[in-house]
Structure formats: C-alpha cells, structure tokens
Short mmCIF file of C-alpha atoms and ligand atoms in Angstrom, two decimals:
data_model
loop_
_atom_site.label_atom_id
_atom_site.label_comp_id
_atom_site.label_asym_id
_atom_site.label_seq_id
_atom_site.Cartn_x
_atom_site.Cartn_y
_atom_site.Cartn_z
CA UNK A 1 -24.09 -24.89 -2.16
CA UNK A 2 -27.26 -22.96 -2.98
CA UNK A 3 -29.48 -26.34 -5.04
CA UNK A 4 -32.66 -24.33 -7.31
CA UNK A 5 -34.45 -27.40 -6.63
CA UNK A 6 -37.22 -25.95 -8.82
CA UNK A 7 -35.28 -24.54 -11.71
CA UNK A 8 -35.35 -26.73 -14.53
CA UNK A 9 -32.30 -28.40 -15.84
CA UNK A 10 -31.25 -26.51 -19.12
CA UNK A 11 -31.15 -22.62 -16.13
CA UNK A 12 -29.41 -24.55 -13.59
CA UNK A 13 -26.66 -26.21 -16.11
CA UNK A 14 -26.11 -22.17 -17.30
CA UNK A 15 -26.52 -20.64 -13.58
CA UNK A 16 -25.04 -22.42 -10.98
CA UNK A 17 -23.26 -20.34 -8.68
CA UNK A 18 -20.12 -21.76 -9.28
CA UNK A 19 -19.83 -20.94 -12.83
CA UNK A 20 -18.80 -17.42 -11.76
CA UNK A 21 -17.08 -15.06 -9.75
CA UNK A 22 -18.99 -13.75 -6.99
CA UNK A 23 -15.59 -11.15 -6.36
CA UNK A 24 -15.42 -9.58 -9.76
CA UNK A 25 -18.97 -10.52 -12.01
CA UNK A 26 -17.19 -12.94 -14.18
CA UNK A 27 -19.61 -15.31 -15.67
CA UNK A 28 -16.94 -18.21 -15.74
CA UNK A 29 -15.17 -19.17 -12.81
CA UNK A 30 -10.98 -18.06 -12.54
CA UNK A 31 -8.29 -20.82 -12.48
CA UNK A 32 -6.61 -21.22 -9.56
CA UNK A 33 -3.21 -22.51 -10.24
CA UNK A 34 -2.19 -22.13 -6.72
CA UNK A 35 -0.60 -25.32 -5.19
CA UNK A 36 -0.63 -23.95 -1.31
CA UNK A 37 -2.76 -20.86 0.38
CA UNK A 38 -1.19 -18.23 3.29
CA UNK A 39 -2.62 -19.82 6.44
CA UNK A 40 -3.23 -16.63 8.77
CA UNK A 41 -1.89 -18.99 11.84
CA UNK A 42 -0.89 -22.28 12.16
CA UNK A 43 -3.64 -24.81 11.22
CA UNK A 44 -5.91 -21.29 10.40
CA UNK A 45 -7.25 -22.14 7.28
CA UNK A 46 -8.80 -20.41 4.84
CA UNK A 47 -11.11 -23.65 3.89
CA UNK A 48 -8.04 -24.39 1.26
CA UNK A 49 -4.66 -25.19 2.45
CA UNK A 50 -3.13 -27.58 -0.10
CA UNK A 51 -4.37 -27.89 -3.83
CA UNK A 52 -4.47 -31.92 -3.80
CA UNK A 53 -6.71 -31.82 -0.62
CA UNK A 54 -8.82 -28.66 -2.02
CA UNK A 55 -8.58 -26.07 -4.82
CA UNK A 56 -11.23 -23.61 -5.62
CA UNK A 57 -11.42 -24.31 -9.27
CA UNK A 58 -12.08 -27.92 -9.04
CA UNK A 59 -14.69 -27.15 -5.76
CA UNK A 60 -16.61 -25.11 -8.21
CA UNK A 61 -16.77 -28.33 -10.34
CA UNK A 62 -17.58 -30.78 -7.40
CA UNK A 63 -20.28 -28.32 -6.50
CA UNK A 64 -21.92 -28.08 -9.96
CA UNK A 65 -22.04 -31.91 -10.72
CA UNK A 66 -23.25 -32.61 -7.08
CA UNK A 67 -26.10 -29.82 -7.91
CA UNK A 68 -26.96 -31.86 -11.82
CA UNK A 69 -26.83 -35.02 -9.86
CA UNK A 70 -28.65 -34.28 -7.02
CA UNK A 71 -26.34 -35.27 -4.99
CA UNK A 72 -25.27 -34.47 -1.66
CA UNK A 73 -21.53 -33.49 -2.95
CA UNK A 74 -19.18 -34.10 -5.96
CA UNK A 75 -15.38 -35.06 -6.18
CA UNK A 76 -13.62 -34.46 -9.20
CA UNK A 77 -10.96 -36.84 -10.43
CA UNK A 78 -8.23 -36.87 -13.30
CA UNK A 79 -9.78 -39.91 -15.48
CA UNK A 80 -12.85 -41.99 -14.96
CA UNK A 81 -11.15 -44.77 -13.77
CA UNK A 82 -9.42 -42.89 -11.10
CA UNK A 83 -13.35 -41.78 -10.27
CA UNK A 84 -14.10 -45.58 -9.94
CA UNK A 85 -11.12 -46.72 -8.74
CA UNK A 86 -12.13 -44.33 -5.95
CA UNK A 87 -15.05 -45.68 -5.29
CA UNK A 88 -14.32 -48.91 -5.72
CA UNK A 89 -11.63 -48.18 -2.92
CA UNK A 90 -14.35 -47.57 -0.05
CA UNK A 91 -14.48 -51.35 0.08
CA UNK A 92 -11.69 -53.70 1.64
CA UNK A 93 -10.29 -57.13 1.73
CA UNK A 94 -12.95 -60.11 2.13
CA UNK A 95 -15.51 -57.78 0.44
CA UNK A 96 -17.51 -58.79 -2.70
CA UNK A 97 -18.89 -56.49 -5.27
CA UNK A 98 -21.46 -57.85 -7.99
CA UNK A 99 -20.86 -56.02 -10.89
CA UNK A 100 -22.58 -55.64 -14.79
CA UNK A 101 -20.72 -58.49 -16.82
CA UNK A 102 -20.44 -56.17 -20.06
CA UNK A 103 -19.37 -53.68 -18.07
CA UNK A 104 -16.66 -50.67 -19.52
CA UNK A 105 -13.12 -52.83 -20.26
CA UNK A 106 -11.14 -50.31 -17.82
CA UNK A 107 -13.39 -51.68 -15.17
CA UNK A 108 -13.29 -54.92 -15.43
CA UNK A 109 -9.63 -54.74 -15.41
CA UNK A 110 -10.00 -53.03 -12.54
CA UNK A 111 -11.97 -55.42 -10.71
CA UNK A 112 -10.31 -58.69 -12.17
CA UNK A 113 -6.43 -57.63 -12.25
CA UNK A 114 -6.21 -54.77 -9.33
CA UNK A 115 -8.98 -55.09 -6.80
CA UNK A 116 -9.06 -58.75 -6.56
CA UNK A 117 -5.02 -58.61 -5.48
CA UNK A 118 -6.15 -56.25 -2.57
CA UNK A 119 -8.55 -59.16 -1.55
CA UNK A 120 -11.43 -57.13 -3.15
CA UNK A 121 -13.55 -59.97 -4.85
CA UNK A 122 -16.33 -59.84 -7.54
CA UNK A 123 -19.36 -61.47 -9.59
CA UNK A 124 -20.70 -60.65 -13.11
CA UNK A 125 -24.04 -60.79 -13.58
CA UNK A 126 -26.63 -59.99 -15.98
CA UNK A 127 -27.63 -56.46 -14.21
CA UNK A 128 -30.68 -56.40 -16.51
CA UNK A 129 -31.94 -59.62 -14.42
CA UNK A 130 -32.97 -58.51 -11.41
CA UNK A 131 -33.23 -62.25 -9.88
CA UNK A 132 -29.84 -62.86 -11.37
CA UNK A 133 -28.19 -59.72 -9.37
CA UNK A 134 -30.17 -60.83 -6.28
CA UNK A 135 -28.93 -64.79 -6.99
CA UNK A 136 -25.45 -63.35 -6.72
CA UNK A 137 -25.69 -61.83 -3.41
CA UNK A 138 -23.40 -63.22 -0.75
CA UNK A 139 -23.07 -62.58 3.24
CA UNK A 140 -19.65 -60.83 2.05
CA UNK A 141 -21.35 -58.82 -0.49
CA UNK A 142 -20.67 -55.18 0.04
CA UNK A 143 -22.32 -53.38 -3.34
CA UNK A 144 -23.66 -53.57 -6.66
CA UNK A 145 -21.91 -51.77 -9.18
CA UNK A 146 -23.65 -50.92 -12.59
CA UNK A 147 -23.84 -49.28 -16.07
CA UNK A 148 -27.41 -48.83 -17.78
CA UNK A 149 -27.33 -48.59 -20.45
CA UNK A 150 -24.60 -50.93 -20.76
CA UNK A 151 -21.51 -50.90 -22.76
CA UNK A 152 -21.37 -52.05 -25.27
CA UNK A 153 -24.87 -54.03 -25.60
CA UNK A 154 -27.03 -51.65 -23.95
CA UNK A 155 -28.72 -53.89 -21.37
CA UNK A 156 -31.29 -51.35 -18.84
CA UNK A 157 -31.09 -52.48 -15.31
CA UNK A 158 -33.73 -51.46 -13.30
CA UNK A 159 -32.43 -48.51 -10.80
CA UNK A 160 -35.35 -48.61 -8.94
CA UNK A 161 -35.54 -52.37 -8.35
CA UNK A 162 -31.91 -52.10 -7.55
CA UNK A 163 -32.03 -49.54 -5.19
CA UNK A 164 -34.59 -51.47 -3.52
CA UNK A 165 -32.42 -54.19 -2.93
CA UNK A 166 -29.17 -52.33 -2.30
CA UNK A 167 -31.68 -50.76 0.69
CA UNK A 168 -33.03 -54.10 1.99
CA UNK A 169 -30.15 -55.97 1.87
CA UNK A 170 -27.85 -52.44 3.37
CA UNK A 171 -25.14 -52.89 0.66
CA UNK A 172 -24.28 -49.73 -1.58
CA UNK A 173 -25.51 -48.80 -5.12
CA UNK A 174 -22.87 -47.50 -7.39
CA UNK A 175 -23.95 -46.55 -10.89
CA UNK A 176 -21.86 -45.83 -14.20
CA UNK A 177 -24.13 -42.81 -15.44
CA UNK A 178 -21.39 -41.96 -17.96
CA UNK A 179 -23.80 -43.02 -21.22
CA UNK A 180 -26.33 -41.08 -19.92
CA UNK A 181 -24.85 -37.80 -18.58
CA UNK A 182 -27.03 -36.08 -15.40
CA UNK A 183 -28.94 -34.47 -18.00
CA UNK A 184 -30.95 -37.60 -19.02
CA UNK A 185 -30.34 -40.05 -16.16
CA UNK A 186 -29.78 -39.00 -11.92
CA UNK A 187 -29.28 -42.53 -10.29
CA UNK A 188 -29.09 -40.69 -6.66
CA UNK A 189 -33.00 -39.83 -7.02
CA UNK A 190 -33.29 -44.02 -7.53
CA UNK A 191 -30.86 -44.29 -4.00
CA UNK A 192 -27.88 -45.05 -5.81
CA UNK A 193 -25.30 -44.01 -3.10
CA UNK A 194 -22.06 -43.51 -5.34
CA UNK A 195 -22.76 -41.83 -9.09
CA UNK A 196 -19.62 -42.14 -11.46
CA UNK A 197 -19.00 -40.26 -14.58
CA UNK A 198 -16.16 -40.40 -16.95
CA UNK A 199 -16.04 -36.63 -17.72
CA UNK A 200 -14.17 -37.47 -20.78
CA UNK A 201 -16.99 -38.21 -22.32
CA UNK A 202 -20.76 -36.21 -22.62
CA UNK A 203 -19.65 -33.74 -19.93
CA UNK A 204 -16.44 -32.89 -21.47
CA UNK A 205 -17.81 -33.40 -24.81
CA UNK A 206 -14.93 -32.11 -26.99
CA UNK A 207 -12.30 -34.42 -27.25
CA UNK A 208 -9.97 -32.55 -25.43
CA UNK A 209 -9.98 -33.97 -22.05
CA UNK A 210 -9.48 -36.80 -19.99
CA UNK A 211 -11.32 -36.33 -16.40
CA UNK A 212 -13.85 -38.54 -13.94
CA UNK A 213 -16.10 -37.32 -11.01
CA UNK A 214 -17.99 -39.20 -8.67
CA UNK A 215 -21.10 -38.25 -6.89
CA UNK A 216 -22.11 -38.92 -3.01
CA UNK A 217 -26.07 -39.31 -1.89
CA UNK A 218 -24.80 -39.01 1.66
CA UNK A 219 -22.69 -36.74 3.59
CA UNK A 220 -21.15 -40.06 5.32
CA UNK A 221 -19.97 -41.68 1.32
CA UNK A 222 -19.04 -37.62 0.44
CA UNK A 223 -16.38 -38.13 3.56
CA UNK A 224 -15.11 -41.64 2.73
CA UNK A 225 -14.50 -40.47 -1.17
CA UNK A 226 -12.86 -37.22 -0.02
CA UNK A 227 -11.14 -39.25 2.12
CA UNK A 228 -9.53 -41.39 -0.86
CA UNK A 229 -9.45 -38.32 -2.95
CA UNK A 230 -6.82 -36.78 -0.85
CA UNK A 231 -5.22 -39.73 0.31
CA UNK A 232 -4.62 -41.36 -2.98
CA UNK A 233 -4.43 -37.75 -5.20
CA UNK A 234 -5.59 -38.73 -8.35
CA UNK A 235 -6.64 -35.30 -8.67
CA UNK A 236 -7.09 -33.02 -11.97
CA UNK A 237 -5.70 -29.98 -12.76
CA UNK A 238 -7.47 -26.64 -12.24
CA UNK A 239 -7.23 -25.47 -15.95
CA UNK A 240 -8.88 -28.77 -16.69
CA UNK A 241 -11.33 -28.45 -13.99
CA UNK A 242 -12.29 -25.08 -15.64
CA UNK A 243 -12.12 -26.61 -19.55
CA UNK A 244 -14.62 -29.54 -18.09
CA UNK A 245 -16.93 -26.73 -16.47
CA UNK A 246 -16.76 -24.51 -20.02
CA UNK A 247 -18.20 -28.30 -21.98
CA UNK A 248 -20.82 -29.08 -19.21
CA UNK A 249 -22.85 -25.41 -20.20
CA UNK A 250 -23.60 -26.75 -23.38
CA UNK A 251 -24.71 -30.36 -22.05
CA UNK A 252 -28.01 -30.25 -22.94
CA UNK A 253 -27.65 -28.40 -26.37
CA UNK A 254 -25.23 -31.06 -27.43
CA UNK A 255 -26.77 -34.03 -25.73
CA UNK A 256 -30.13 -33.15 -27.85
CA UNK A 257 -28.57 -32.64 -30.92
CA UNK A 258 -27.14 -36.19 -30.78
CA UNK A 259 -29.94 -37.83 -29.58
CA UNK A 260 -32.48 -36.68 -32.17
CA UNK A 261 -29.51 -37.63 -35.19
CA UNK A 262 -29.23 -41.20 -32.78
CA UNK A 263 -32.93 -41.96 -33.09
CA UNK A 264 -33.08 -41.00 -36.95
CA UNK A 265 -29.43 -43.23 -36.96
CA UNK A 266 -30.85 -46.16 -34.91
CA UNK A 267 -34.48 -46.46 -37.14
CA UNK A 268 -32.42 -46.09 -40.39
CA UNK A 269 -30.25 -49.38 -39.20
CA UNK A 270 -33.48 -51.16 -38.55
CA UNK A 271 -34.35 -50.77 -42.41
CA UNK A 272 -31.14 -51.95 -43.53
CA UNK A 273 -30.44 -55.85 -44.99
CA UNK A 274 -26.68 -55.21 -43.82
CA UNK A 275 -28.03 -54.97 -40.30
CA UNK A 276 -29.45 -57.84 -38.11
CA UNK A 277 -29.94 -56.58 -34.86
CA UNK A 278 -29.61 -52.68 -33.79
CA UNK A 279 -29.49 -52.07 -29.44
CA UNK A 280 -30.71 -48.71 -28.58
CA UNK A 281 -33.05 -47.92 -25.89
CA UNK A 282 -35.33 -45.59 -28.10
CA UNK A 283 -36.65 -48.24 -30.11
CA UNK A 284 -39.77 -49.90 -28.82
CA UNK A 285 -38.57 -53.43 -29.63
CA UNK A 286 -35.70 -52.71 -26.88
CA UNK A 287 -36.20 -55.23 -23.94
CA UNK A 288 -35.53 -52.65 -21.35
CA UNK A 289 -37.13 -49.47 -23.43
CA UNK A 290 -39.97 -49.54 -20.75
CA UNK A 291 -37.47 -49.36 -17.87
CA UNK A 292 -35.43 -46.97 -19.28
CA UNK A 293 -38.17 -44.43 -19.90
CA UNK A 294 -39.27 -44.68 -16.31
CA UNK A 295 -35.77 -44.29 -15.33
CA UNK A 296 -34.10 -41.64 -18.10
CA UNK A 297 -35.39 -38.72 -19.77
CA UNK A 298 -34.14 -40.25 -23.64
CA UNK A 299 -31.98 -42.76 -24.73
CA UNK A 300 -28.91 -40.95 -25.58
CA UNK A 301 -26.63 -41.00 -28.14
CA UNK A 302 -25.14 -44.43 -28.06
CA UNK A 303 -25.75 -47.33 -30.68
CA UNK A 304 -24.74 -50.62 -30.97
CA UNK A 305 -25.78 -52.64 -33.73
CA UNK A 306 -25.03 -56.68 -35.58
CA UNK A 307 -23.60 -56.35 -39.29
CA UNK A 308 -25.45 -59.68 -41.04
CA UNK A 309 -21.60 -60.69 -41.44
CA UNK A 310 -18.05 -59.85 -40.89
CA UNK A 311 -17.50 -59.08 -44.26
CA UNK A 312 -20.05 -55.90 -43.59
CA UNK A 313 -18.62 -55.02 -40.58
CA UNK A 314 -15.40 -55.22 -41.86
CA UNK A 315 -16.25 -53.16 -45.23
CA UNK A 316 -17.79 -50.42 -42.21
CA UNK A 317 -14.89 -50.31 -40.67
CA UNK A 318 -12.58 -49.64 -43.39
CA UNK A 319 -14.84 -47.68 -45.77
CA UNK A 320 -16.31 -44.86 -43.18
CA UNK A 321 -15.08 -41.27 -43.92
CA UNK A 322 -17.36 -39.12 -41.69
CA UNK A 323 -16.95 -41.67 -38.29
CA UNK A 324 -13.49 -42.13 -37.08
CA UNK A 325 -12.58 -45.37 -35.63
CA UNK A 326 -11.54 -44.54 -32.39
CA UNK A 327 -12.07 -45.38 -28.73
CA UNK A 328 -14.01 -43.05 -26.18
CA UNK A 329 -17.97 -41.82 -27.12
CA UNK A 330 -20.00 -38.76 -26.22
CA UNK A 331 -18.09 -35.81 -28.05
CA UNK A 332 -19.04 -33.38 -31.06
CA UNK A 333 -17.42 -35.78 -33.72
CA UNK A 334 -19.14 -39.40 -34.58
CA UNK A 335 -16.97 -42.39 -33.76
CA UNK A 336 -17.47 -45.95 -34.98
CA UNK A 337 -15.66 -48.60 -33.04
CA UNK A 338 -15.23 -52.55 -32.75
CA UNK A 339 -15.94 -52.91 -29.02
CA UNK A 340 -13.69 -56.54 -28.85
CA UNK A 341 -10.54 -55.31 -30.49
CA UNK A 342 -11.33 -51.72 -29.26
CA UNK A 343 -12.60 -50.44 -25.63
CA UNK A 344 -13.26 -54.39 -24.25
CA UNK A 345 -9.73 -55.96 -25.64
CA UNK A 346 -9.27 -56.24 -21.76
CA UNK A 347 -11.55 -59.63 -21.74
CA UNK A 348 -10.74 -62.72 -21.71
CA UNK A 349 -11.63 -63.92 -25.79
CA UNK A 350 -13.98 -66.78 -24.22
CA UNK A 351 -16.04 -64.44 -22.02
CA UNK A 352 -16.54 -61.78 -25.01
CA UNK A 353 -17.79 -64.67 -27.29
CA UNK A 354 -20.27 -65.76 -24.42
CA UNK A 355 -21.38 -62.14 -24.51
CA UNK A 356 -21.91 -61.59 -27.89
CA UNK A 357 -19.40 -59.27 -28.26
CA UNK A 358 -18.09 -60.14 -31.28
CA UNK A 359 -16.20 -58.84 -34.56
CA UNK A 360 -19.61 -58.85 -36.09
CA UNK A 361 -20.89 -55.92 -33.22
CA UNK A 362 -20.04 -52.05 -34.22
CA UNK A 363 -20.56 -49.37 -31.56
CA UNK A 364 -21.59 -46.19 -32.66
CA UNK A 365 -21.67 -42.48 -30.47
CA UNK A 366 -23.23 -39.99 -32.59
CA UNK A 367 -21.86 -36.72 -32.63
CA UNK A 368 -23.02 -32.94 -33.78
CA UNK A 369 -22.63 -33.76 -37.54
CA UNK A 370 -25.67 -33.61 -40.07
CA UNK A 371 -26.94 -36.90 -39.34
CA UNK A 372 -28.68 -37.35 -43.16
CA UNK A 373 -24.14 -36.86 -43.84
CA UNK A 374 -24.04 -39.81 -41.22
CA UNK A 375 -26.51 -42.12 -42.73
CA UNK A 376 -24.94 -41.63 -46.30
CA UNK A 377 -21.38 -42.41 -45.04
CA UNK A 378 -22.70 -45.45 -43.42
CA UNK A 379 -24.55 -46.24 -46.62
CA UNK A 380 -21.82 -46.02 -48.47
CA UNK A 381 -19.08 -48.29 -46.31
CA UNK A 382 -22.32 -50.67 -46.63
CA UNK A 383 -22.27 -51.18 -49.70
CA UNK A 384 -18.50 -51.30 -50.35
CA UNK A 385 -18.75 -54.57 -48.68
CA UNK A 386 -20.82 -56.00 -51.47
CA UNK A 387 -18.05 -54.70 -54.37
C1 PLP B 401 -14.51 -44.13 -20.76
C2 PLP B 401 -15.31 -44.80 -19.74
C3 PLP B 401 -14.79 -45.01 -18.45
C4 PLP B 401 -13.36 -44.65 -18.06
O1 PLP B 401 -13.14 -43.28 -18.11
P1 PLP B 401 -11.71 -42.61 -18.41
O2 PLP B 401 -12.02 -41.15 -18.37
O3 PLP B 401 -11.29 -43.10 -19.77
O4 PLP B 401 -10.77 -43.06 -17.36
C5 PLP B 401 -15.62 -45.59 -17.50
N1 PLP B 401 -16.88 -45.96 -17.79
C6 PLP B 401 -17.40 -45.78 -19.03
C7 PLP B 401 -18.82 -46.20 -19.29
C8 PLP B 401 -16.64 -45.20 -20.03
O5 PLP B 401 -17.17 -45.04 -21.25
#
C-alpha cells in the first residue's frame, strides 16, 4: 500500500490507489464476485485463493481505511459488531476488559451476554475519568475499550492520556471511532492499537448498508484480526465492499455539511426554554470540548440534548416531520431517536437511570437537509407539546 503521508485528507479520500483499476483506468475499483481463484499449482497462489480468507474488492477497502486511519492495515467486516466482536475476540478466558459504561447497546450486549460466557470479563467506567479507568485496572486486565465521543451522552475521553496508560501498563487500546469517522478523529496517531468503525454509519453514509471494519497499528494485531477474520468469516460481500468504497469519496463533503447544520442545530437548542441541557462537543460549555479539540478535527454531527420534561420530549417525538425516528446515525437523512427505548434498550432499566439516560434524553444525527428546515421542524414538534 502506497500511504501519501503528505497529501492532505480531502486528495487522499478521492485518490487512493485502490479506488481504481490499475489494469483498465477505471476510476472505481471492479467487483469481484469470485468465491475461489485458479491456483497455477498446488498451494501456488495468486495472493487470493478463497474469497472468505481474501477477495480483491474488499482488500481495496481494507487498504483504503488502513491508509484514512493511519493504520498499519484494515479488515473489513459485514456489521460493526462483527468488527468488534472481532476484536474483542483477540482476548481469552480469565481476561478483563474495562470498557466506556454508556457505551453503543450492541456492545454492551456483547460484553455482558456473549463475552462474559467465554470467560471474557469486564468493568464500566467513566472513560472521561482518567483516574476512574486507571482505578479499574486489574492484574487480569487485558485492554481498554472506548467510544469518544460517547453514545449517547457524549463524554470525551482523553486518547492521549489513555494511550499513555494502555503503553505503561502493556494492555491494548481499542477505540470506537464510529461518531467521528477517520476524517475528524485517527485514534492510531494517539497509540490506540485496534480502531473500530461501524461502516454503516458516516462511512457508508446512505442508509443502504450494514458493514464494520477494524483498523490494526501493528503488523502483529493486523495478523491476530486476520486471523479471526478468516477463522470466524463474518465477512461482507464484494458488491458491498464496493457500495461502502463509492460513500467513503464523499466523506468529507458530507461530514462538513452536517457538522456546520450540527453546530447551528446544537446553539439553537441552547436558546430554547424546551431544552435544559444540550451535549455536543462544539460548544464551549462541553466538559471535554478542550480534549476533544486536541484530539479531533470538529465535533461531528451528533447531538444529544434534555427536553425540560417528558411531555416535550414526547410532543418531539411524535410531532417531527423532517427527522425520522429511527435507530442508526451518520447518513444523508436527519434521525431523532430515544436512546433508552431505542439503540440502548439492551440495559438493564436501573443502570440507564444511573446514567441519565432517560425518556427525557433525545439523540439527534444531523443529516444533509437545510438545517434552517431542521430547526423549524424541531420548533414546531416543540411547541405542539404546549397545545
Ligand atoms: C451502530 C454502531 C455500532 C454497531 O454497528 P453495526 O454496523 O450496527 O453492527 C457500534 N458502535 C457504534 C458507536 C455504533 O453507532
């Protein structure tokens, strides 16, 4: 893989070298639907002899996220949680990861209903608390595992810090990056060892597909995650490797877009009586906005904000006609969801309540829609809530 260090993200998102065809001059990679390659003897291979261990399409994938990542290689997955799952899988029985506590649902089912049963064992912590994720730390501990921002409250944990203590105490790093997207946020460059993404999200960006990749720092993770890649096979499909690749070339055009409407969004909540408390890391009265601007290049596209009462959040809900209520974040079209009946149902009741995530708490992901259309819409469900 040839990395333009130098080039600046928007060139190498259009010009990496696996977003064509070096055969014919195509400027977007073929699909390979092949499931098995001619060997020319046996155990001659061509570099691909079976689709679930290797398949050109999805290597031109692996290869461009490892190059927006800066990381040493990429694997390419069929969801996000097969992404995590996979690296979640490097670890074995007796080991103990301490994880984000609002962390995505999937993976806390994950770790509390799957893992644990293979002997896999776990802490939540506040990752934003650097003390606290040290506190956690035992003998057995094996890695930290974290989203920043989180979801859905949009704690920062300091990458930096943690990196420092994932190198000190020689225990891995894994970061959630899916929030961010490698366009505002590269956890490797902190020494996060494993990156995950789910693809289904800001890389994808359409709606249209369900994928995960995960990132390695060092050639010796790259072999233990190919390693459960083909083993396991929770691979993708090469026509979706190839629809993922055609949504990642207009990352940064998208990922913009949103932003600047999420920032106009956010500030607009902050002005509003319906509204107690707005969490997004591009407002200066964030606790972690100073971290997150040494650690990301904006803060996204994701907001999560308090109604005053349920009766507001439950007129929002209902009353929207712009946002659809719907799971899943980071595509073209604006979605407004209830994170405890929605994408964190998984909890236990008890632990969301000690959380704060609560029926009061809307999560919004800002899509490519006029945002001034946005605000009204909101506006409007607002004040059907005082009819
Ligand atoms: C959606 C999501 C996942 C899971 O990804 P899937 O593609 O749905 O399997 C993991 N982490 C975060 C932060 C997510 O938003």
């Amino acid at each position: 893989m040839e990395c333009n260090e130098k080039r600046g993200i928007a060139t190498r998102i259009i010009h990496h070298q696996g977003c064509s065809c070096g055969n014919t001059g195509a400027v977007c990679p073929p699909i390979y639907p092949a499931s098995t390659y001619k060997q020319a003897g046996p155990g001659e291979s061509s570099g691909f002899d079976y689709s679930r261990s290797g398949n050109p399409t999805r290597k031109a994938l692996e290869d461009y996220i490892a190059e927006l990542e800066r990381a040493h290689s990429g694997y390419a997955f069929s969801s996000g949680m097969a992404a995590i799952s996979a690296a979640l899988m490097i670890f074995q029985a007796g080991d103990h990861i301490v994880a984000t506590e609002d962390l995505y649902g999937g993976s806390y089912r994950l770790l509390t209903s799957i893992l644990n049963r293979f002997g896999i064992k776990h802490t939540f912590v506040d990752t934003s608390d650097a003390r606290a994720v040290a506190a956690a730390l035992r003998p057995e501990t094996k890695a930290l595992y974290v989203e920043t921002p989180t979801n859905p409250l949009m704690k920062i944990a300091d990458l930096d810090a943690l990196g420092a203590l994932a190198r000190k105490k020689r225990i891995m790093l894994i970061v959630d990056n899916t929030f961010m997207s490698p366009l505002l946020q590269n956890p490797h460059v902190f020494g996060a060892d494993v990156v995950v993404h789910s693809a289904t999200k800001y890389l994808g960006g359409h709606s249209d597909l369900v994928m995960g990749l995960a990132t390695a720092r060092t050639e010796k993770t790259a072999k233990s995650i190919k390693h459960i890649q083909n083993g396991v096979g929770a691979v993708p499909a090469p026509s979706d490797c190839w629809l993922l690749m055609r949504g990642m070339k207009t990352l940064k055009a998208r990922m913009e877009s949103q932003q600047r409407a999420a920032r106009l969004i956010a500030d607009w909540l902050t002005t509003r009586p319906e509204v107690s408390r707005v969490f997004y890391p591009g407002l200066s009265s964030h606790p972690g906005y100073n971290i997150h601007n040494g650690q990301a290049s904006g803060p996204g596209a994701m907001i999560s904000f308090y109604a005053r009462n349920r009766a507001i959040a439950d007129a929002a809900f209902k009353n929207v006609r712009l946002w659809t209520l719907a799971a899943s974040l980071g595509a073209v079209e604006s979605l407004i969801a209830s994170p405890p009946r929605m994408t964190h149902a998984t909890f236990p009741k008890k632990e969301l309540q000690r959380l704060g995530i609560n029926e009061k708490l809307i999560r919004l992901s800002v899509g490519l829609e006029d945002p001034h259309d946005l605000i009204k819409d909101l506006e409007e469900a607002f004040k059907a809530a005082s009819k």
